[in-house]
Coordinates of C-alpha atoms (C1' of nucleotides) in Angstrom, one line a residue:
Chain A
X1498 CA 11.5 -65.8 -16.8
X1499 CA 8.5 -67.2 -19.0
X1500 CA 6.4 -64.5 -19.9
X1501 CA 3.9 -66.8 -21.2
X1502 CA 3.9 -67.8 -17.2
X1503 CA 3.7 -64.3 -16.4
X1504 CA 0.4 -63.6 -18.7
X1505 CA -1.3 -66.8 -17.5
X1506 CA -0.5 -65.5 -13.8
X1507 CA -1.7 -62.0 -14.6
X1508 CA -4.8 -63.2 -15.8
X1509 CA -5.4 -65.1 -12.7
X1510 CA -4.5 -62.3 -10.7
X1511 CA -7.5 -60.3 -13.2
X1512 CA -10.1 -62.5 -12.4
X1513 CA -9.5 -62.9 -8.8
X1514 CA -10.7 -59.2 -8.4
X1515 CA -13.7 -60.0 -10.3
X1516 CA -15.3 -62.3 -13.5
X1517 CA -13.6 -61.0 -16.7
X1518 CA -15.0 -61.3 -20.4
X1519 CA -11.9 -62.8 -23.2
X1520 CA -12.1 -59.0 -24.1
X1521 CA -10.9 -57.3 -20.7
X1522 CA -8.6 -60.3 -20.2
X1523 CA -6.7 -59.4 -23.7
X1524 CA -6.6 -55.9 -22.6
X1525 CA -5.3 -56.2 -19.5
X1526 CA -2.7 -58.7 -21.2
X1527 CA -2.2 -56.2 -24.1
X1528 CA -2.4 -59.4 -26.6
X1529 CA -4.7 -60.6 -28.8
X1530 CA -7.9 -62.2 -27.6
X1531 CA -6.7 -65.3 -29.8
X1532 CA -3.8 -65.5 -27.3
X1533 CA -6.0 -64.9 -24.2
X1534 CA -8.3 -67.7 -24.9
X1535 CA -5.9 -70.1 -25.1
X1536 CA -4.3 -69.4 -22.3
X1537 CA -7.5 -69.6 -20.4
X1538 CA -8.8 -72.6 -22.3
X1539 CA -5.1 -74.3 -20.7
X1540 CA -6.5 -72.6 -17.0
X1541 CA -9.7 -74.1 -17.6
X1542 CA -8.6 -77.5 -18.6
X1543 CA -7.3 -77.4 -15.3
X1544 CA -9.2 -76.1 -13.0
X1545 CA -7.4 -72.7 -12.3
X1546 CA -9.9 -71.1 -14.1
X1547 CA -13.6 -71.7 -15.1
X1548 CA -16.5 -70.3 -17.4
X1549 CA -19.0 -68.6 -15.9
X1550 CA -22.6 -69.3 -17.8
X1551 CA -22.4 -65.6 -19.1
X1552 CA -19.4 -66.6 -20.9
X1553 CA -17.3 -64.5 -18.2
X1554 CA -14.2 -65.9 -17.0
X1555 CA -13.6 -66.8 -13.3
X1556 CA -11.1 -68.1 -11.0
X1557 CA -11.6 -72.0 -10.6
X1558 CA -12.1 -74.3 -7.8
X1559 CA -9.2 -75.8 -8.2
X1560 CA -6.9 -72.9 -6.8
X1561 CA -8.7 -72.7 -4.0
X1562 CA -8.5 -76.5 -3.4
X1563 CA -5.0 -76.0 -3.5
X1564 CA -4.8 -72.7 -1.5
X1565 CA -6.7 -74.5 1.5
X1566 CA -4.5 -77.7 1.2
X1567 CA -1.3 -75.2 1.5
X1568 CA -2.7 -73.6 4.3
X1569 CA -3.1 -77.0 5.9
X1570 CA 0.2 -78.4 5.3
X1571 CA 1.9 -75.1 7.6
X1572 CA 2.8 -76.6 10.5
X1573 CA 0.9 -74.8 13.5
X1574 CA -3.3 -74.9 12.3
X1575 CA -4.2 -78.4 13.6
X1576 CA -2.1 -78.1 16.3
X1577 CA -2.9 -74.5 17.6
X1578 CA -6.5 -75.2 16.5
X1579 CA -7.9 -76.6 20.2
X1580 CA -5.3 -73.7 22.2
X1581 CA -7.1 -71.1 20.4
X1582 CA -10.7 -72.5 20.8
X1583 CA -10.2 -72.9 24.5
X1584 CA -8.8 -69.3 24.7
X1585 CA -11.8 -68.0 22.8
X1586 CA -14.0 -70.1 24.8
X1587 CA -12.7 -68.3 27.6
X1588 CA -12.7 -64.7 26.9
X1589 CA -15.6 -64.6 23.7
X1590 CA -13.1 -62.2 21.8
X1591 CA -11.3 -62.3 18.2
X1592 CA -8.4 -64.7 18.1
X1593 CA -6.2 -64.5 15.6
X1594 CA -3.2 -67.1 14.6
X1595 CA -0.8 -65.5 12.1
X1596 CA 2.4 -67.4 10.8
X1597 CA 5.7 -65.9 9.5
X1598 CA 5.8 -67.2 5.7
X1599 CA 8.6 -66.3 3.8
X1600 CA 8.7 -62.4 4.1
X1601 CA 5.2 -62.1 5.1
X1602 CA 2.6 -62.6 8.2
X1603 CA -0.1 -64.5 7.4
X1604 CA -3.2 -64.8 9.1
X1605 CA -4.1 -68.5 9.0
X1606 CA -6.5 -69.0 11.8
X1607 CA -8.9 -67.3 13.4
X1608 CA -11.6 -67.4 15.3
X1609 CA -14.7 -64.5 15.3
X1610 CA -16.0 -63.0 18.8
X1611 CA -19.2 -63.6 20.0
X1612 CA -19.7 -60.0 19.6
X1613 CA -20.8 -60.7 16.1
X1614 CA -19.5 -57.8 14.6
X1615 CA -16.2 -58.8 11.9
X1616 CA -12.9 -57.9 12.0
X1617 CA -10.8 -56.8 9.1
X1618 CA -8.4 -59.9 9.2
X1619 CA -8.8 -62.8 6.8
X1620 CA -7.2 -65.8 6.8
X1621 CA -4.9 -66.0 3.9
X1622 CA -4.4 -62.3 3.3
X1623 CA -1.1 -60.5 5.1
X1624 CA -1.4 -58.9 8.3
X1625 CA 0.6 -55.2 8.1
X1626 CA 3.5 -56.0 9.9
X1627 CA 4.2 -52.2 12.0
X1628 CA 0.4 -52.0 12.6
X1629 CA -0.4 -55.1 13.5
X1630 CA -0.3 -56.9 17.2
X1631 CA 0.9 -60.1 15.4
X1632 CA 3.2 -58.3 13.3
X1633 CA 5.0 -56.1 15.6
X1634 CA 5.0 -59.3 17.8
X1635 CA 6.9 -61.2 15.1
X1636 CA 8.8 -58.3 14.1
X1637 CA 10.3 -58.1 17.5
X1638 CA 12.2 -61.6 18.1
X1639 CA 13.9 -61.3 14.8
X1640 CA 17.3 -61.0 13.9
X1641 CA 18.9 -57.5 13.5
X1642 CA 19.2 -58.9 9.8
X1643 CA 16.2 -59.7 8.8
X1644 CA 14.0 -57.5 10.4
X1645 CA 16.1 -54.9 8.2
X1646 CA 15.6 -57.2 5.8
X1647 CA 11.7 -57.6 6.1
X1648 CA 11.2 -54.2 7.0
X1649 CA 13.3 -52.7 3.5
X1650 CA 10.1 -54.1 1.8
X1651 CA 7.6 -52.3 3.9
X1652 CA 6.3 -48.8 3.9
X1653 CA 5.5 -47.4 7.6
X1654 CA 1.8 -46.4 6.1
X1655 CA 0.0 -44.1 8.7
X1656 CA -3.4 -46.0 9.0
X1657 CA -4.6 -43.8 12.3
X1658 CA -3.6 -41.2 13.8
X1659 CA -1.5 -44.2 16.7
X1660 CA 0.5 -45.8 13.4
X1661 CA 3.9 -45.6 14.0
X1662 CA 5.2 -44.1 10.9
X1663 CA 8.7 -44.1 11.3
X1664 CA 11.6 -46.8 11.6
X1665 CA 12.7 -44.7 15.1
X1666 CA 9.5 -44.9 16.7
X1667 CA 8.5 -48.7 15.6
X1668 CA 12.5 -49.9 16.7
X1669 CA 11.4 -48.2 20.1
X1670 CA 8.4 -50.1 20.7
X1671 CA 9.9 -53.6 19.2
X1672 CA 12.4 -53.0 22.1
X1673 CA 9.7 -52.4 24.6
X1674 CA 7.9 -56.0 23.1
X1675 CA 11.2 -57.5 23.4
X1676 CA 11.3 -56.6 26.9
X1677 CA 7.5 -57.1 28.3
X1678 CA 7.3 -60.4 25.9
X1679 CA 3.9 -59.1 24.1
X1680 CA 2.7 -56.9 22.1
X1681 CA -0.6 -54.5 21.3
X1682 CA -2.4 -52.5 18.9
X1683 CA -3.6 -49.8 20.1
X1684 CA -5.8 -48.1 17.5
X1685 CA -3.0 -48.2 14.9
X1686 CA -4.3 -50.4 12.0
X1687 CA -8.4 -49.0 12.7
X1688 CA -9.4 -46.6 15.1
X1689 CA -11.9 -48.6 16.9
X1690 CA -10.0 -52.0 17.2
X1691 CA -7.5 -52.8 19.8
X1692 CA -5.7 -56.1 20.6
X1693 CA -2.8 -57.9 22.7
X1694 CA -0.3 -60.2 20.7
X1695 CA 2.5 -63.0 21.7
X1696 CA 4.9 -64.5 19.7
X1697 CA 4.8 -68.6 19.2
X1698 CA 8.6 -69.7 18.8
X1699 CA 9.6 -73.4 17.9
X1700 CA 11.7 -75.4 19.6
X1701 CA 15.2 -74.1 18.3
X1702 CA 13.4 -70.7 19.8
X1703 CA 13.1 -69.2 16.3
X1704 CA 9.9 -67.1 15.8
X1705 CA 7.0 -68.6 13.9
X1706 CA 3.8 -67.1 15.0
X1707 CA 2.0 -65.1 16.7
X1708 CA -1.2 -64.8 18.6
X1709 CA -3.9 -62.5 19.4
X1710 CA -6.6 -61.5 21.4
X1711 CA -8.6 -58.3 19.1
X1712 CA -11.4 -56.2 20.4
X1713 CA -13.4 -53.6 19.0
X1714 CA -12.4 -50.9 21.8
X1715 CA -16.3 -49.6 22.5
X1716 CA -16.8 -53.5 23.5
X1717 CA -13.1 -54.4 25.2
X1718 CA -10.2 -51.1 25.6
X1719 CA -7.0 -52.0 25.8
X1720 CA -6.5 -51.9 29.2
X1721 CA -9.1 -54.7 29.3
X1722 CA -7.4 -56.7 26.7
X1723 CA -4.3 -56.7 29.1
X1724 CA -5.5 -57.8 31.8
X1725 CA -5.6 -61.3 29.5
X1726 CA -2.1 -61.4 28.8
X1727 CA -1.3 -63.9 31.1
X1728 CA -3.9 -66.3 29.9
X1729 CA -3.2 -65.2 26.2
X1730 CA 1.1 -66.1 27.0
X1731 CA 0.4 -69.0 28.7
X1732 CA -1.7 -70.2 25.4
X1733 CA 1.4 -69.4 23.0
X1734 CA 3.9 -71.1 25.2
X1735 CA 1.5 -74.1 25.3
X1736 CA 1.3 -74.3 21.4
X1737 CA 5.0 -73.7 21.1
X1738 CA 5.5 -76.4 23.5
X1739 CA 3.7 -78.7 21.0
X1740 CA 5.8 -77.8 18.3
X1741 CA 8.3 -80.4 19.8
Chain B
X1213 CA -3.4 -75.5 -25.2
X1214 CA -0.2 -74.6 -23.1
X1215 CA 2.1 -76.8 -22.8
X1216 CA 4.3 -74.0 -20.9
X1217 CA 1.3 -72.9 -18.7
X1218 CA 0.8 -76.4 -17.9
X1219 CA 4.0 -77.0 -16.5
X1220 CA 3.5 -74.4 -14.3
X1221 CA 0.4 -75.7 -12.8
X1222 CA 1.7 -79.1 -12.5
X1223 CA 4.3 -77.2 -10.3
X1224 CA 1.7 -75.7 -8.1
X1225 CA -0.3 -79.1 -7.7
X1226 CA 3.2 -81.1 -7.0
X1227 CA 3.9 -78.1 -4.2
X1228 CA 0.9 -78.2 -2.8
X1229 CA 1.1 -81.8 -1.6
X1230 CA 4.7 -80.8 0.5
X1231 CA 7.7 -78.4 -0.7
X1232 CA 9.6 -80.2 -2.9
X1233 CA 13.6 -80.1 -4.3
X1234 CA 14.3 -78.1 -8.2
X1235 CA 15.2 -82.0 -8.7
X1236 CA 12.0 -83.1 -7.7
X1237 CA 10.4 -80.7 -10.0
X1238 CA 11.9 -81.5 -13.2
X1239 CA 10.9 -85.3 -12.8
X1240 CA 7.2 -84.6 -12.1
X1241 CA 7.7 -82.6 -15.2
X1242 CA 10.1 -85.0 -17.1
X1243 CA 12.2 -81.8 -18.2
X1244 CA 15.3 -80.7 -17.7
X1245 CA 16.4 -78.9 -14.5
X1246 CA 17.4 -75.9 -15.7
X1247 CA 13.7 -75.5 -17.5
X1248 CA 12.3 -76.4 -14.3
X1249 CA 14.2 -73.7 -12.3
X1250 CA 13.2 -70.8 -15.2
X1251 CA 9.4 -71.7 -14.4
X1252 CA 9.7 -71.6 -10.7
X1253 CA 11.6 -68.7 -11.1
X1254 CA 8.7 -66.4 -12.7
X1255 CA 6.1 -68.4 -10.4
X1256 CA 8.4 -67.5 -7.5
X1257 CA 8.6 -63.8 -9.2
X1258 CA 4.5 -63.7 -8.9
X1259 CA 4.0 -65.2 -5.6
X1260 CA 2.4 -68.1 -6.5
X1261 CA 5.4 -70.3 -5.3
X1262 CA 8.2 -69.4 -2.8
X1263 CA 11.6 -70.7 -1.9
X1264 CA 12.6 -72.1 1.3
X1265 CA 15.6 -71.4 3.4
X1266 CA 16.9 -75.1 2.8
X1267 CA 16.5 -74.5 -1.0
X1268 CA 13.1 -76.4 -1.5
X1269 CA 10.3 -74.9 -3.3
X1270 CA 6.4 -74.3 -1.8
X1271 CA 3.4 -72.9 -2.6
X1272 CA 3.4 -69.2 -2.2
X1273 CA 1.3 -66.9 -0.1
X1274 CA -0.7 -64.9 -3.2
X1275 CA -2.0 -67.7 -4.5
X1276 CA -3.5 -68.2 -1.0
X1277 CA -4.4 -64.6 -1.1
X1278 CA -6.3 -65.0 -4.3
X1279 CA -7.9 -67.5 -3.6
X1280 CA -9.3 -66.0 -0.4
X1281 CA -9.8 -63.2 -2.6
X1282 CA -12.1 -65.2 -4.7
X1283 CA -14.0 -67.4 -1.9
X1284 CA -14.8 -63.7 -0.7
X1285 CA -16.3 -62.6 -4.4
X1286 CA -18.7 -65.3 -4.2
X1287 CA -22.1 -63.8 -3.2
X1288 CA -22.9 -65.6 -0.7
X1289 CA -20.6 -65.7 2.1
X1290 CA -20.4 -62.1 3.8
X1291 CA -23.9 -61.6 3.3
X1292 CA -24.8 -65.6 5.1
X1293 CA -22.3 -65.4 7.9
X1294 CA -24.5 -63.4 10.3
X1295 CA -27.5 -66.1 9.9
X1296 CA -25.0 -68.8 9.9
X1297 CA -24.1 -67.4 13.5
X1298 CA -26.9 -66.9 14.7
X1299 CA -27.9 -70.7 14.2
X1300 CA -24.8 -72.1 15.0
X1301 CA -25.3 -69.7 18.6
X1302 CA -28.8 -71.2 18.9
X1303 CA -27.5 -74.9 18.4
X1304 CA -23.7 -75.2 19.0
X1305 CA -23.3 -78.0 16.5
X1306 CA -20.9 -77.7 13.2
X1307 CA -22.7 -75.4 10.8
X1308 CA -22.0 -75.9 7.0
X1309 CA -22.5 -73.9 3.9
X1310 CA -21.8 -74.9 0.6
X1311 CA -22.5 -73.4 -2.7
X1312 CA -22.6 -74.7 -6.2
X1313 CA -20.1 -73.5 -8.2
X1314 CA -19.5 -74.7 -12.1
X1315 CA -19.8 -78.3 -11.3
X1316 CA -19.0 -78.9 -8.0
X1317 CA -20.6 -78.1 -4.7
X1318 CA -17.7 -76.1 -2.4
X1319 CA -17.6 -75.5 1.1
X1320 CA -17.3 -71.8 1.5
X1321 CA -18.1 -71.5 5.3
X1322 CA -18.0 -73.2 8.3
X1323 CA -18.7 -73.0 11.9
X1324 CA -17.2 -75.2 14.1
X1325 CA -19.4 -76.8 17.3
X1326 CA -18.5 -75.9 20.9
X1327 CA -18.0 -80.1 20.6
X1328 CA -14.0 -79.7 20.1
X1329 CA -14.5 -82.3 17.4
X1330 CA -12.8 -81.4 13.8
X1331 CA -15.1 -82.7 11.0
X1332 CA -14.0 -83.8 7.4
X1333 CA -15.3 -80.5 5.4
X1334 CA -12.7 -77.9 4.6
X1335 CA -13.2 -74.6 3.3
X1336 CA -12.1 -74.6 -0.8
X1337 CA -13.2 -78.6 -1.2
X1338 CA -16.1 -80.0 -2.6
X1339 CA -18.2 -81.9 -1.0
X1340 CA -19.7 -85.1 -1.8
X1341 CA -22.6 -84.7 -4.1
X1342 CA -24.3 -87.7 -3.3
X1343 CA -23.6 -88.8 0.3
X1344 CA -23.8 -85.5 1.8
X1345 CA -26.7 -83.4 3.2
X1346 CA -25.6 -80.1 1.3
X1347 CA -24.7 -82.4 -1.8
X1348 CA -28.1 -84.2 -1.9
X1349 CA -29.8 -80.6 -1.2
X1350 CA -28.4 -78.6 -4.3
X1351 CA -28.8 -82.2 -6.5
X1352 CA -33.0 -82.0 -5.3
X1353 CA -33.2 -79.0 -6.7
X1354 CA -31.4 -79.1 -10.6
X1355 CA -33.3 -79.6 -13.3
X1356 CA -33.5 -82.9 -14.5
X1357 CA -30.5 -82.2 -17.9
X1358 CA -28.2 -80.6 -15.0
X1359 CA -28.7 -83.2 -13.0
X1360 CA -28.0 -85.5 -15.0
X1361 CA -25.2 -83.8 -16.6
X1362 CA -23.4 -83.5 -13.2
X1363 CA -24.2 -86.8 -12.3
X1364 CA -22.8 -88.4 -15.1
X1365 CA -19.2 -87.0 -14.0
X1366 CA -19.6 -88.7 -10.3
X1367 CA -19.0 -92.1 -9.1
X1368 CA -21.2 -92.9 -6.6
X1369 CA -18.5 -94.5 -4.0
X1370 CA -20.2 -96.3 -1.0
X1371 CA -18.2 -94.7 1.5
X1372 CA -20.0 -96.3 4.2
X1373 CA -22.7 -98.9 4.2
X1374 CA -25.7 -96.2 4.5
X1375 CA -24.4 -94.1 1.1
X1376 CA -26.7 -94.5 -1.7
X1377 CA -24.5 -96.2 -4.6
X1378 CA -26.8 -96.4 -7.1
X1379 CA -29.0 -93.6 -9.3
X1380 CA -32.1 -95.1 -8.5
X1381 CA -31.4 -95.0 -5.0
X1382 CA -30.0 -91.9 -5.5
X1383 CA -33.4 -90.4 -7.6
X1384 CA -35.9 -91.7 -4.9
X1385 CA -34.1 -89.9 -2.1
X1386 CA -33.9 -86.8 -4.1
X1387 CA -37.7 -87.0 -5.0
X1388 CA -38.2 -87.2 -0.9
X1389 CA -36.0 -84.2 -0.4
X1390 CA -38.1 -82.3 -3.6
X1391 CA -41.1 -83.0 -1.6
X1392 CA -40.1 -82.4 2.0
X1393 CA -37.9 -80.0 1.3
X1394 CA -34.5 -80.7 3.5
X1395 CA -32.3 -83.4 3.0
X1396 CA -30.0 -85.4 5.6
X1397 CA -26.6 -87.3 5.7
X1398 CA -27.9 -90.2 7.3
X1399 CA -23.9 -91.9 8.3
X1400 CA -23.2 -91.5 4.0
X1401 CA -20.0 -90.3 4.2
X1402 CA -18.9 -91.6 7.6
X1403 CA -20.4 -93.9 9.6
X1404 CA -20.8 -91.4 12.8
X1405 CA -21.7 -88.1 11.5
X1406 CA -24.8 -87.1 10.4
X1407 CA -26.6 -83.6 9.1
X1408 CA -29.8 -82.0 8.0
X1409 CA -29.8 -79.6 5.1
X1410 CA -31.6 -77.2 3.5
X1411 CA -31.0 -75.8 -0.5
X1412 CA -30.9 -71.7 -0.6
X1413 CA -32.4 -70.4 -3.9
X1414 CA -31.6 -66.8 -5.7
X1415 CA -34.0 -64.1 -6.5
X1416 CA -35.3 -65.7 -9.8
X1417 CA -35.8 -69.1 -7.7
X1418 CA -32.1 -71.1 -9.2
X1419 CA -30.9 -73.5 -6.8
X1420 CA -27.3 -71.4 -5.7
X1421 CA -26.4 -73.2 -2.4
X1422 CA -27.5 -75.4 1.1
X1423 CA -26.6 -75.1 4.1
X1424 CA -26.0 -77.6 7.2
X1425 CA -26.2 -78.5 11.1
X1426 CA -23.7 -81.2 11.2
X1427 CA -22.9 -83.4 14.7
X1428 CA -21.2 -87.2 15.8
X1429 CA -24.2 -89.4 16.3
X1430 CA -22.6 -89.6 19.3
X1431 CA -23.3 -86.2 20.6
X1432 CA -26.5 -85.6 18.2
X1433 CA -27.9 -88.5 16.8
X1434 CA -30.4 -87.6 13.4
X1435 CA -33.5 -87.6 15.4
X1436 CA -32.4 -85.1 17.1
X1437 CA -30.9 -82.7 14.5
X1438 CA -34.7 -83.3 12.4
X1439 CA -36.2 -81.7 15.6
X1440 CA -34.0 -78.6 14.6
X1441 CA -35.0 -78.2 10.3
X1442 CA -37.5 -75.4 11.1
X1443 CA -34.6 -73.2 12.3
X1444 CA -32.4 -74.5 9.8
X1445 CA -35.3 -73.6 7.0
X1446 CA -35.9 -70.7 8.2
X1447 CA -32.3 -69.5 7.9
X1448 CA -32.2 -70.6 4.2
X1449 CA -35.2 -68.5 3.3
X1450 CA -34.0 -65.5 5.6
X1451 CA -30.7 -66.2 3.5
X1452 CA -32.6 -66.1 -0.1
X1453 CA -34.1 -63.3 1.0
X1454 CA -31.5 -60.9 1.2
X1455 CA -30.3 -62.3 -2.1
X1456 CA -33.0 -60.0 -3.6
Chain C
dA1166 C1' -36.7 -61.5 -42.1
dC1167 C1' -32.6 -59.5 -42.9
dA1168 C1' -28.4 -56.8 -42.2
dT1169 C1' -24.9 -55.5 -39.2
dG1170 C1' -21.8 -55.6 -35.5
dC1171 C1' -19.5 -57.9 -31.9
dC1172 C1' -17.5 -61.7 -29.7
dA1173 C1' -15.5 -66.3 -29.5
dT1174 C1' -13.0 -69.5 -31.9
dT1175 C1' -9.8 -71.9 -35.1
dG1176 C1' -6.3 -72.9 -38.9
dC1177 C1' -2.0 -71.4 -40.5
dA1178 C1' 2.5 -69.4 -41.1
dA1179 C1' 6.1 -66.7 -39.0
dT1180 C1' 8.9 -65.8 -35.4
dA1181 C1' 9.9 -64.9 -30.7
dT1182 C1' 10.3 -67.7 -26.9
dG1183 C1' 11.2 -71.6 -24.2
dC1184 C1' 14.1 -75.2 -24.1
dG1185 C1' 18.1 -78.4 -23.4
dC1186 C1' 22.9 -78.6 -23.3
dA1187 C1' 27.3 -77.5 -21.6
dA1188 C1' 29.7 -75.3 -18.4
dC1189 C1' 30.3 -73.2 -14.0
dA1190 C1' 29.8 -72.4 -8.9
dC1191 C1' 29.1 -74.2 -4.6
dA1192 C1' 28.2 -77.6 -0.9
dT1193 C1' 28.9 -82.0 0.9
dG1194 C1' 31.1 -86.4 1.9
dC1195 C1' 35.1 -89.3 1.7
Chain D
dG1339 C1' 42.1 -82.8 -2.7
dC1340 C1' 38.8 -85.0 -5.2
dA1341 C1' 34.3 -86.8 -6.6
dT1342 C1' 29.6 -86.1 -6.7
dG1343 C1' 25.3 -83.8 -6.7
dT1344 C1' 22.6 -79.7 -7.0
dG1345 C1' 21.5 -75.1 -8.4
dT1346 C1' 22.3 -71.8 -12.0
dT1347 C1' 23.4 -69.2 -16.4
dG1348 C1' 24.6 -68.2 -21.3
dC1349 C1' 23.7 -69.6 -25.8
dG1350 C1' 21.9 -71.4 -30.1
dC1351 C1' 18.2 -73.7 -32.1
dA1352 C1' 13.8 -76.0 -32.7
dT1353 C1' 9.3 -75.5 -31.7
dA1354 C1' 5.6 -73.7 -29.2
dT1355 C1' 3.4 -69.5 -29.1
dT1356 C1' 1.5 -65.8 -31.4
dG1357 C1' -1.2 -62.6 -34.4
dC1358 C1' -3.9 -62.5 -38.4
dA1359 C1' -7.6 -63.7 -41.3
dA1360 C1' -11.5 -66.2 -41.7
dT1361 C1' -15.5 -68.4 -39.8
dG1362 C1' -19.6 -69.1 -37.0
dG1363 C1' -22.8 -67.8 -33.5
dC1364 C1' -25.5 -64.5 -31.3
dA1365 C1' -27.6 -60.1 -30.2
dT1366 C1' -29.4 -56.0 -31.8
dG1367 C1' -31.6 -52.7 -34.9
dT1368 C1' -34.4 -51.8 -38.9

DNA sequence: ACATGCCATTGCAATATGCGCAACACATGC
DNA sequence: GCATGTGTTGCGCATATTGCAATGGCATGT
């Protein structure tokens, strides 16, 4: 392990929360500010980092260039991208994609309701995988293995007072997804926000995806959001369809 | 300069492109394999790279994260996305904003038209300075050193026969945007898109960003997208505004 | 105008780290 | 069974990285 690959990543990781001054960045890096600059004059050179007028460091362009060419180079955007328009075109409520990515659900498309008011979801961040429609719908056509596996790495954190919180209760509704074929949140990441997920498999029929359909529950409850379940399977068997 | 820190980003830019073998790595780097596999290792530690099941190496989700994480720190963003929906409910066309960041002009939000029809701008890049509406916008309103001092790091590639390829081309249509106020993307960048936009200034008047209504000539041909520049002006001031 | 303190930066020598090499383990193909 | 290629690790060494001291610039206070 290269620690001096560690330090420059730390310092990235610094900035990302906010601009930094050479000072803070030496701190954080317990090293001397002679060792800090140069590792952010090597970030700046290219791009990972940049120099805020104030003399403040920042995270550079370049990252997120790179970020947003990852994200398109994952498999399902372009090709889930017209499915989840015409399903939002449809029903005027918060669609989310999220794709399985190593150990992690990511949220990697999505597209706001034209209820204007914004969901906590953003693309590129994880989405919690026991209180989460996606992630529970994900969660549940996994192996034995590696849900264990996945799951080892996760605390059951009670967000609301609906979070399942224990391994007992979560395995109980992952067989009940298993067996209805969708998922829901119902008030267990945010109190107010409700949703209905599916899973998106590939065509060996491993899991990939999943999709959404999210609503604050004052504007759609639950029990409106599955009467689209139909609609919102028949959209992730069309994009898994495409996957060839 | 780090020559260790470098290596690592030249990993990250080589992964971006498409997940690539520890053989693949070394060459890009012209070092051994086993120096390659210790950097991946602590970028693979961090998050910033991950390893496939079939042994290949990617891009990892933090870096995505962060870079979210940073598109999200820039001002602009959470506090333009309500006025960027409201225009883009009042028009239905592609809705663009772009800020100026360092040296480069970045999209850092977009709304898609009800058309169905993808457009070239992604989230993370930058755009064209000179043969695009947002570009032209921010360049309009620089003092004359910046200007110049950013311009002097662009070629001006014709991309299509209407892009303006030479400075004084390039200074007379600015001076028309200084005095009208909006500039457009008259087929600059390709041949059947065009835009209006409009520069959005900070509290102590600095130019920080523009904004776009983007369509195919097809659907919305320039004429057409002039008619809408009040509402388009009116959002960037309603935008500078609750800059403060 | 001057003194002071703070911050950013650089040259240099010491050393801690990153590096390549050799060897090993494993998978694959013949 | 053998050859080949790839991924991986331990180890010794060369060098790249590091901290220190010095320098310069800038802001602040008197």
């Amino acid at each position: 392990m290269s620690q001096t690959v560690q330090r420059a990543i730390l310092i990235i990781e610094s900035l990302a929360a906010r601009p930094r001054t050479l000072g803070e960045v030496a701190d954080i890096l317990g090293v001397h500010r002679s060792t800090a600059l140069r590792l952010l004059q090597t970030l700046e050179a290219s791009g990972f980092a940049r120099r805020l007028g104030d003399g403040r460091h920042a995270v550079g362009t370049r990252l997120i260039a790179i970020a947003q060419q990852t994200l398109e180079t994952l498999d399902l955007r372009p090709l889930a991208s017209p499915h989840l328009r015409a399903l939002h075109g449809r029903h005027g409520h918060t669609i989310h994609l999220a794709q399985l990515i190593g150990d992690e659900v990511i949220y990697v498309d999505k597209l706001e309701s034209t209820e204007g008011v914004r969901m906590y979801s953003r693309i590129g961040r994880p989405a919690s995988l026991h209180a989460s429609g996606v992630g529970k719908a994900i969660l549940s056509c996994l192996p034995a293995g590696r849900l264990d596996e996945l799951l080892s790495g996760v605390e059951l954190t009670a967000h609301t007072a609906n979070t399942l919180s224990t391994r007992q209760a979560l395995d109980a509704e992952l067989a009940t997804i298993r067996e209805r074929g969708w998922a829901v949140d119902d008030g267990e990441f945010e109190d107010f926000t409700n949703c209905v997920a599916a899973p998106v498999r590939n065509s060996t029929g491993d899991i990939v995806a999943a999709l959404s359909i999210t609503s604050l529950r004052v504007i759609a409850p639950l029990t409106e959001l599955v009467d689209l379940v139909p609609d919102l399977l028949a959209t992730a068997r069309a994009i898994s369809r495409e996957l060839g």
